[in-house]
PDB file of C-alpha atoms in Angstrom:
ATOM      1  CA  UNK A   1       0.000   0.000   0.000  1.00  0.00           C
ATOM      2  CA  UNK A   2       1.440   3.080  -1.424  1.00  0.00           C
ATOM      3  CA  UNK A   3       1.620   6.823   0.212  1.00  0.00           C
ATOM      4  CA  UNK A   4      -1.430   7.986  -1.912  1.00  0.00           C
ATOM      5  CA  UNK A   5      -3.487   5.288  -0.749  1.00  0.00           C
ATOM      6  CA  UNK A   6      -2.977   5.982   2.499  1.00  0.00           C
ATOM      7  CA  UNK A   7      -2.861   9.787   2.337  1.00  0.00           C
ATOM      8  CA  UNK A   8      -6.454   8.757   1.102  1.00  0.00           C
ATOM      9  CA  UNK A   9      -7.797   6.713   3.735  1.00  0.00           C
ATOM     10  CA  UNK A  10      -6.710   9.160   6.047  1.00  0.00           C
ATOM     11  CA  UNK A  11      -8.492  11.787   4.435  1.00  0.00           C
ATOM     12  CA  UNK A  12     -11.392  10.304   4.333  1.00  0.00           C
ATOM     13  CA  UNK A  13     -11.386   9.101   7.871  1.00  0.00           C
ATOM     14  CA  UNK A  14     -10.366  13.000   8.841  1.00  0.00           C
ATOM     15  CA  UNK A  15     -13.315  14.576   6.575  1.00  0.00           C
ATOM     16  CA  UNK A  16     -16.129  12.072   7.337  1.00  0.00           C
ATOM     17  CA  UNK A  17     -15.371  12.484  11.102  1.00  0.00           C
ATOM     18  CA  UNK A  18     -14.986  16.112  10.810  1.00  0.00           C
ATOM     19  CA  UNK A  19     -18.965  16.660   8.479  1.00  0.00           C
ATOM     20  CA  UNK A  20     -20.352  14.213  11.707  1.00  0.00           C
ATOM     21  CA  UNK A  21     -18.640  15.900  14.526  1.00  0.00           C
ATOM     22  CA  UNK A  22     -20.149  19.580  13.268  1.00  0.00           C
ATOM     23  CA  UNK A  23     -23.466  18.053  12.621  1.00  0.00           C
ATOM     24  CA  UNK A  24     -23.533  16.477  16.190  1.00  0.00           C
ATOM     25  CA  UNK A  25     -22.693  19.714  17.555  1.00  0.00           C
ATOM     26  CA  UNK A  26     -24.642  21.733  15.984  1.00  0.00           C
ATOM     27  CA  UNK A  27     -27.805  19.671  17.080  1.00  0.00           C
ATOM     28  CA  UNK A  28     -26.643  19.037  20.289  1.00  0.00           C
ATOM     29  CA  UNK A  29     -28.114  21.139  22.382  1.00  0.00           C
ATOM     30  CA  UNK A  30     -31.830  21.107  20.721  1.00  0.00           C
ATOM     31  CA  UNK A  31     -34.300  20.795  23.374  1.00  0.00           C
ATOM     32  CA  UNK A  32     -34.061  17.462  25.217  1.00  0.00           C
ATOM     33  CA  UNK A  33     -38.252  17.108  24.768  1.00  0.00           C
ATOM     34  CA  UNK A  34     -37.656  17.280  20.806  1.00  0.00           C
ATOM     35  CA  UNK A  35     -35.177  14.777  20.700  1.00  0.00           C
ATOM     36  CA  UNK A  36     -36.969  12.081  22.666  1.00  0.00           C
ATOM     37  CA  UNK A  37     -39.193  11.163  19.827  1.00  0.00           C
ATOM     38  CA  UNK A  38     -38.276  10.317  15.993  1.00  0.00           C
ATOM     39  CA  UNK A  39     -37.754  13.596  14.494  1.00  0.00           C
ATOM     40  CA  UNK A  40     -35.758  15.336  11.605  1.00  0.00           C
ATOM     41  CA  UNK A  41     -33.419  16.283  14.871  1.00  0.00           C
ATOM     42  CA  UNK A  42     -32.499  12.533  16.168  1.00  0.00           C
ATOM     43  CA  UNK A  43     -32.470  11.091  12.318  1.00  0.00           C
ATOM     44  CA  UNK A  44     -29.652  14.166  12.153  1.00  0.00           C
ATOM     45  CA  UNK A  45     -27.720  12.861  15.369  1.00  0.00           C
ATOM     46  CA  UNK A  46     -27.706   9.448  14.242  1.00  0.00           C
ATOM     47  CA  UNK A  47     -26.686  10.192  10.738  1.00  0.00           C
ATOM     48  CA  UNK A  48     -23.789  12.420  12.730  1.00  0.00           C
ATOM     49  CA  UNK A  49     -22.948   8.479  14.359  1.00  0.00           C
ATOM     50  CA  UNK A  50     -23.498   6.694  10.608  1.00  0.00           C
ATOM     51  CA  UNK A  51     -21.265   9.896   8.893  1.00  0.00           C
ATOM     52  CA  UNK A  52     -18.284   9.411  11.576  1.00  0.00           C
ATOM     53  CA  UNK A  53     -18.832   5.002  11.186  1.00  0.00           C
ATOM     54  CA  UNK A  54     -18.140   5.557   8.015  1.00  0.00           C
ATOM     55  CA  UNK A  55     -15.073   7.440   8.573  1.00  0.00           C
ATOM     56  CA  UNK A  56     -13.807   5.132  10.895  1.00  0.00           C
ATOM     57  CA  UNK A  57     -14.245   1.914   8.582  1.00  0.00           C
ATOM     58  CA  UNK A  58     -12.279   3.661   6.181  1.00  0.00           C
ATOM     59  CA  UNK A  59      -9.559   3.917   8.888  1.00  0.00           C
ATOM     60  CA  UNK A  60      -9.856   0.796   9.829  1.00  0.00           C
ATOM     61  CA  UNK A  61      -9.414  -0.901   6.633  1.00  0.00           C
ATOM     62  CA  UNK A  62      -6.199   1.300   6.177  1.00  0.00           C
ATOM     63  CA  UNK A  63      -4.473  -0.187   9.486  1.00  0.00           C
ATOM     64  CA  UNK A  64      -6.275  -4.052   9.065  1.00  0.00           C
ATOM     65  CA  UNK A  65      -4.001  -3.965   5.465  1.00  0.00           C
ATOM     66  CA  UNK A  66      -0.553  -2.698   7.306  1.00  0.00           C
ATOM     67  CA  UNK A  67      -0.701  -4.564  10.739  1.00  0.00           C
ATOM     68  CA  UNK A  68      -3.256  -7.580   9.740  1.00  0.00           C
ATOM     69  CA  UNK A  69      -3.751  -8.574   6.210  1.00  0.00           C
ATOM     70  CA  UNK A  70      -0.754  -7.642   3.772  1.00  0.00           C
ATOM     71  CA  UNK A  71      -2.586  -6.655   0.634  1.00  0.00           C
ATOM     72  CA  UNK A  72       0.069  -5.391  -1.415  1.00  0.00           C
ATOM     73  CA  UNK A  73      -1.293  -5.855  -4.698  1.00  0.00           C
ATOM     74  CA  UNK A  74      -4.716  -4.110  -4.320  1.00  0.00           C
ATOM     75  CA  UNK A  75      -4.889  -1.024  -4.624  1.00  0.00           C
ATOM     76  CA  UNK A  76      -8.064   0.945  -2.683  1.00  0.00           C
ATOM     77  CA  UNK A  77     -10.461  -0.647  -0.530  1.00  0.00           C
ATOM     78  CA  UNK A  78     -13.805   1.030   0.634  1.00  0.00           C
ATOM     79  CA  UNK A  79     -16.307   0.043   2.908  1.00  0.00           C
ATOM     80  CA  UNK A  80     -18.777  -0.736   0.224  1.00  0.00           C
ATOM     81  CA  UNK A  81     -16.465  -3.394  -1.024  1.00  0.00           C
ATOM     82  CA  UNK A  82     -16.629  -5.434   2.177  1.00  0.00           C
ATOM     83  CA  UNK A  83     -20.150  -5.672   1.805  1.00  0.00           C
ATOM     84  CA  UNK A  84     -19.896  -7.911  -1.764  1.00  0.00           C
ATOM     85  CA  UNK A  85     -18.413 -10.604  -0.003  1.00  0.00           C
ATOM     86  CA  UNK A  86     -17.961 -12.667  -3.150  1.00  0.00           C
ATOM     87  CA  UNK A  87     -16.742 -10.583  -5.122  1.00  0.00           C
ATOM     88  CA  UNK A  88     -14.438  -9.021  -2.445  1.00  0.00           C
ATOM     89  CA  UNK A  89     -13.123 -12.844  -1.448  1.00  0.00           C
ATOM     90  CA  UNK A  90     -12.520 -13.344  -4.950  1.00  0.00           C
ATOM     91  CA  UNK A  91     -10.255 -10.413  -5.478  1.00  0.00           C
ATOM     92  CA  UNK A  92      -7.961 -11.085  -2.057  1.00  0.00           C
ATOM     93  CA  UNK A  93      -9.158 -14.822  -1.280  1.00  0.00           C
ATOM     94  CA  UNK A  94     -11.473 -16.538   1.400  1.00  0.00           C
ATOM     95  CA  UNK A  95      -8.973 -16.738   4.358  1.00  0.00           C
ATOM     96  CA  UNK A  96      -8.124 -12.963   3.836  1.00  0.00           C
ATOM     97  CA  UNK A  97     -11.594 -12.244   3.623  1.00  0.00           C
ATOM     98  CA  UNK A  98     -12.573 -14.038   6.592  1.00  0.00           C
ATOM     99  CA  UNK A  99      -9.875 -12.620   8.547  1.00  0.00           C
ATOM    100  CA  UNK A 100     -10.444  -8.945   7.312  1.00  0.00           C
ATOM    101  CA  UNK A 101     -13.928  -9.437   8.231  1.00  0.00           C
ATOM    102  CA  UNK A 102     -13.199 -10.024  11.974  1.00  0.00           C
ATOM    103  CA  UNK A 103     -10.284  -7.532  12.216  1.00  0.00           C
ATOM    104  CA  UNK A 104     -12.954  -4.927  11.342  1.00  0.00           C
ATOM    105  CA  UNK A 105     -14.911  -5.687  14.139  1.00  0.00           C
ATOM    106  CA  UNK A 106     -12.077  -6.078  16.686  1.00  0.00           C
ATOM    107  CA  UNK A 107     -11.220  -2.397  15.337  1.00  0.00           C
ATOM    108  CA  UNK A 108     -14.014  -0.503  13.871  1.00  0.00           C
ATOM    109  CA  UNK A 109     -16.025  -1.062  16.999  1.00  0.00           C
ATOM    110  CA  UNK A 110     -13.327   0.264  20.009  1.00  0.00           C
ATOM    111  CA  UNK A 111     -13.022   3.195  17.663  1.00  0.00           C
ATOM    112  CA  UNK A 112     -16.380   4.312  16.959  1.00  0.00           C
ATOM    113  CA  UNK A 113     -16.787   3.567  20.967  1.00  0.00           C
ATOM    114  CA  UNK A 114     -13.914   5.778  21.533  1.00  0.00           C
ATOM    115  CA  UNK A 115     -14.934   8.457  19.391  1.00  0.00           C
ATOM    116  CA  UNK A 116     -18.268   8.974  20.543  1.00  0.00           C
ATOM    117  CA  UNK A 117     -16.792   9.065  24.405  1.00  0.00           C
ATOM    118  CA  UNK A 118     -14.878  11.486  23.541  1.00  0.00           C
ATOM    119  CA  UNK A 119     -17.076  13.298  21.990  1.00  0.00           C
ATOM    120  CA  UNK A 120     -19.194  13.451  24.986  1.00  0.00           C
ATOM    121  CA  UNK A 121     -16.316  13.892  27.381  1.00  0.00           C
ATOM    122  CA  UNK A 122     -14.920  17.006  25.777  1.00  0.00           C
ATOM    123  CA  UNK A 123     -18.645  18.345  25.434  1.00  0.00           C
ATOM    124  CA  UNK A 124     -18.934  18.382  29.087  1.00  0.00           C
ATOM    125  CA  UNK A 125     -15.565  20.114  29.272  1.00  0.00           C
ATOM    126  CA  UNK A 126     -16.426  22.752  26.920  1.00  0.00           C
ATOM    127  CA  UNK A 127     -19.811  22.754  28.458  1.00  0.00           C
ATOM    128  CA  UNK A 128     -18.562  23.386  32.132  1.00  0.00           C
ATOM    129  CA  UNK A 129     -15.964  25.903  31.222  1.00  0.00           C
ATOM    130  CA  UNK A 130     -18.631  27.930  29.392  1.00  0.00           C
ATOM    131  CA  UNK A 131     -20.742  28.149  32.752  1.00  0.00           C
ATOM    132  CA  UNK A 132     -17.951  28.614  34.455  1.00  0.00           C
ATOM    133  CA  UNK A 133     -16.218  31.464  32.908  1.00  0.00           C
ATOM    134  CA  UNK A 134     -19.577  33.101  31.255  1.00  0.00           C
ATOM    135  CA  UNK A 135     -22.453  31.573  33.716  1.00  0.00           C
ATOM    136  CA  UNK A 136     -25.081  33.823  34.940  1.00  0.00           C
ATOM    137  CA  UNK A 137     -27.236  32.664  37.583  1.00  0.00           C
ATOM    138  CA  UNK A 138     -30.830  32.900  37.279  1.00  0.00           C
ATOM    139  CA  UNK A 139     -34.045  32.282  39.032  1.00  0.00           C
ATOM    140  CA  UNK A 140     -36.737  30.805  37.342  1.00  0.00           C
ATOM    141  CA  UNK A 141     -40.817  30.050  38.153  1.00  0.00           C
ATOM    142  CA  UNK A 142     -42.002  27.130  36.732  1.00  0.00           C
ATOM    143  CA  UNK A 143     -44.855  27.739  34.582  1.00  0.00           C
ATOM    144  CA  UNK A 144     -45.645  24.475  32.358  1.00  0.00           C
ATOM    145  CA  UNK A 145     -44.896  20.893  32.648  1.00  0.00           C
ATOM    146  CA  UNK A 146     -44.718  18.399  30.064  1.00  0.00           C
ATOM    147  CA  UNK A 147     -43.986  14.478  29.250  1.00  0.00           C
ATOM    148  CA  UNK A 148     -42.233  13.059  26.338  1.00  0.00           C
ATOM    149  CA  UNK A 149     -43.809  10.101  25.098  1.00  0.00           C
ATOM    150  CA  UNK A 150     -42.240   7.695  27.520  1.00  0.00           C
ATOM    151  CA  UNK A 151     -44.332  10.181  30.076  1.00  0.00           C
ATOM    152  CA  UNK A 152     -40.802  11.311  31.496  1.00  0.00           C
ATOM    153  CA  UNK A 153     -41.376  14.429  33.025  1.00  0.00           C
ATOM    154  CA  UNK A 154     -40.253  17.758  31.765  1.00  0.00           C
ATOM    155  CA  UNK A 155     -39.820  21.267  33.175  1.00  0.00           C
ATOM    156  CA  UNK A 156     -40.725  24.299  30.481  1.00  0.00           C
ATOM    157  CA  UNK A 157     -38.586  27.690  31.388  1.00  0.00           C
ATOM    158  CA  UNK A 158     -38.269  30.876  29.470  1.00  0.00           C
ATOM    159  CA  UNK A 159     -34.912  32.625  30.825  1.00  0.00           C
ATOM    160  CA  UNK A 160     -32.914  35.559  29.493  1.00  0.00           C
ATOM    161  CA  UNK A 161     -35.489  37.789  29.812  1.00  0.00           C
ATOM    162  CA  UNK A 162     -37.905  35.502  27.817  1.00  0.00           C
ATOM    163  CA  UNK A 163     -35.113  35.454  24.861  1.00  0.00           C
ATOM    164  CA  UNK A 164     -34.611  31.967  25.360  1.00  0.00           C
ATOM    165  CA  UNK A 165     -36.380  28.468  26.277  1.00  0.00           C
ATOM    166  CA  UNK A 166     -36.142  24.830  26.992  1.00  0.00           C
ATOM    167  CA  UNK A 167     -37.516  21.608  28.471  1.00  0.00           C
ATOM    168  CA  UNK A 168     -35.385  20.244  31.441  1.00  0.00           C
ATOM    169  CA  UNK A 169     -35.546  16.860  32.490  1.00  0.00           C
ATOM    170  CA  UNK A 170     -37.109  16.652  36.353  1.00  0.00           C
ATOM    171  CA  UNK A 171     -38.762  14.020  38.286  1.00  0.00           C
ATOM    172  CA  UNK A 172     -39.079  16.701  41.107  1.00  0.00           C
ATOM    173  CA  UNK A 173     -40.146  19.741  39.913  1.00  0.00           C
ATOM    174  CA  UNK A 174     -44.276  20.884  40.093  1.00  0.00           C
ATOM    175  CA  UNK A 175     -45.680  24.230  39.004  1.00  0.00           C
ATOM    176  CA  UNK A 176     -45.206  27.938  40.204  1.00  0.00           C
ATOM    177  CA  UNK A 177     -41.605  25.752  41.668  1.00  0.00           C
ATOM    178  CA  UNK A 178     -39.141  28.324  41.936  1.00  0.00           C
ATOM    179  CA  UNK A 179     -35.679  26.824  40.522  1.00  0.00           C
ATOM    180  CA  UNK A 180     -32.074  28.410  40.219  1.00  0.00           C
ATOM    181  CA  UNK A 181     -30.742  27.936  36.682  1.00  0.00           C
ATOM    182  CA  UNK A 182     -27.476  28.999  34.996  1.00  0.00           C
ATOM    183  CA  UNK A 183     -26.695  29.719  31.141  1.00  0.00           C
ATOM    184  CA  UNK A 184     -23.753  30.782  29.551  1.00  0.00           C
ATOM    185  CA  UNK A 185     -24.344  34.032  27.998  1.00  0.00           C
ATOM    186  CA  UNK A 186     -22.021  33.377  24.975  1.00  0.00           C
ATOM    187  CA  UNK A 187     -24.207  30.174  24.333  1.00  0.00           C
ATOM    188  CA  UNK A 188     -27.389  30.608  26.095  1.00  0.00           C
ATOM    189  CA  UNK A 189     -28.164  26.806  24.861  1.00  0.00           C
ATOM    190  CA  UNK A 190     -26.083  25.678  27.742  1.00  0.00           C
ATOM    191  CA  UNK A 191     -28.168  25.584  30.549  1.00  0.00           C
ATOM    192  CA  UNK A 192     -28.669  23.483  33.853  1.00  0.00           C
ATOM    193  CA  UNK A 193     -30.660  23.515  36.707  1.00  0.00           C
ATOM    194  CA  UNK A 194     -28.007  25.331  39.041  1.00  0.00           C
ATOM    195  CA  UNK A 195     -28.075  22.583  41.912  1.00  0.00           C
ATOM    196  CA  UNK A 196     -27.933  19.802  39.568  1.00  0.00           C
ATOM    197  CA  UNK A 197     -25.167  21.568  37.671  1.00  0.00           C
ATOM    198  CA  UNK A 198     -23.263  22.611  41.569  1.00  0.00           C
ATOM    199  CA  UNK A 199     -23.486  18.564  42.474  1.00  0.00           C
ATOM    200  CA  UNK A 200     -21.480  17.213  39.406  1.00  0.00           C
ATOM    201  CA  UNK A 201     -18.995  19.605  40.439  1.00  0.00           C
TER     202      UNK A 201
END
């Protein structure tokens, strides 16, 4: 496997990651009561998932052919030609078929794992440091409650002087409650119920 090949592999893997790392963020922080049914907003998210999978099969098939199976003498592998398993066996033979096959879930799998942890880890991060360094504090009467339609219960709140609003999760909370939220005021989608937020501290 030549330097273009795998200047291409990478690229793809960088891209494809990249297109479902900005969707995923930029959908992230739609209202939690939106995203617990089936909408264009979820179908987004998981395409985000299918986007970066994508990305990462392409990586994968990129180390499986320089640590696993030596493939010298074909040239570029995609995803969609592990799916035509006859012709695909054909072109590199059975055993290195059946081997490839299981490499890519011994690989493909930790990774998209480890990607979407991350994700989610350095979300909080940025999350935390945004309420943290831009949080204002701010207290809020309860004046609607809703359920998704697993009949969780939800919390409605306008905040930022009505500018801004959002369903929060809550077993606990029951109308004309008084609650303490904070917000970052460089991303007013960022906001917690302030002793929720002080606990995980």
């Amino acid at each position: 496997m030549n330097l273009k090949i795998k200047a291409k592999y990478l690229s793809l893997y960088l891209i494809l990651n990249a297109i479902g790392i900005l969707l995923a963020i930029r959908y992230w922080w739609t209202d939690p009561l939106i995203l617990s049914g089936l909408n264009k907003y979820t179908i987004i998210l998981l395409l985000s998932v299918g986007i970066c999978w994508i990305g990462i099969l392409f990586l994968s098939i990129m180390l499986i052919r320089l640590l696993i199976v030596k493939i010298d003498n074909y040239k570029f592998i995609s995803p969609l030609d592990l799916t035509n398993n006859k012709y695909y066996a054909s072109e590199i033979g059975v055993d290195k078929a059946k081997r490839f096959e299981k490499a890519i879930t011994f690989i493909g799998f930790p990774m998209l794992f480890l990607t979407i942890f991350s994700f989610r880890f350095l979300i909080e991060i940025y999350e935390n440091n945004e309420l943290k360094t831009n949080g204002v504090i701010e207290k809020i009467v309860v004046k609607k409650l809703n359920k998704d339609i697993k009949n969780n219960s939800y919390v409605f709140i306008e905040y930022e002087n009505k500018k801004h609003s959002v369903n929060l999760r809550s077993d606990y909370l029951r109308l004309n409650d008084t609650i303490t939220i904070i917000y970052s005021n460089r991303n007013p989608e960022i906001v917690k119920i302030f002793n929720e937020y002080k606990e995980n501290q």
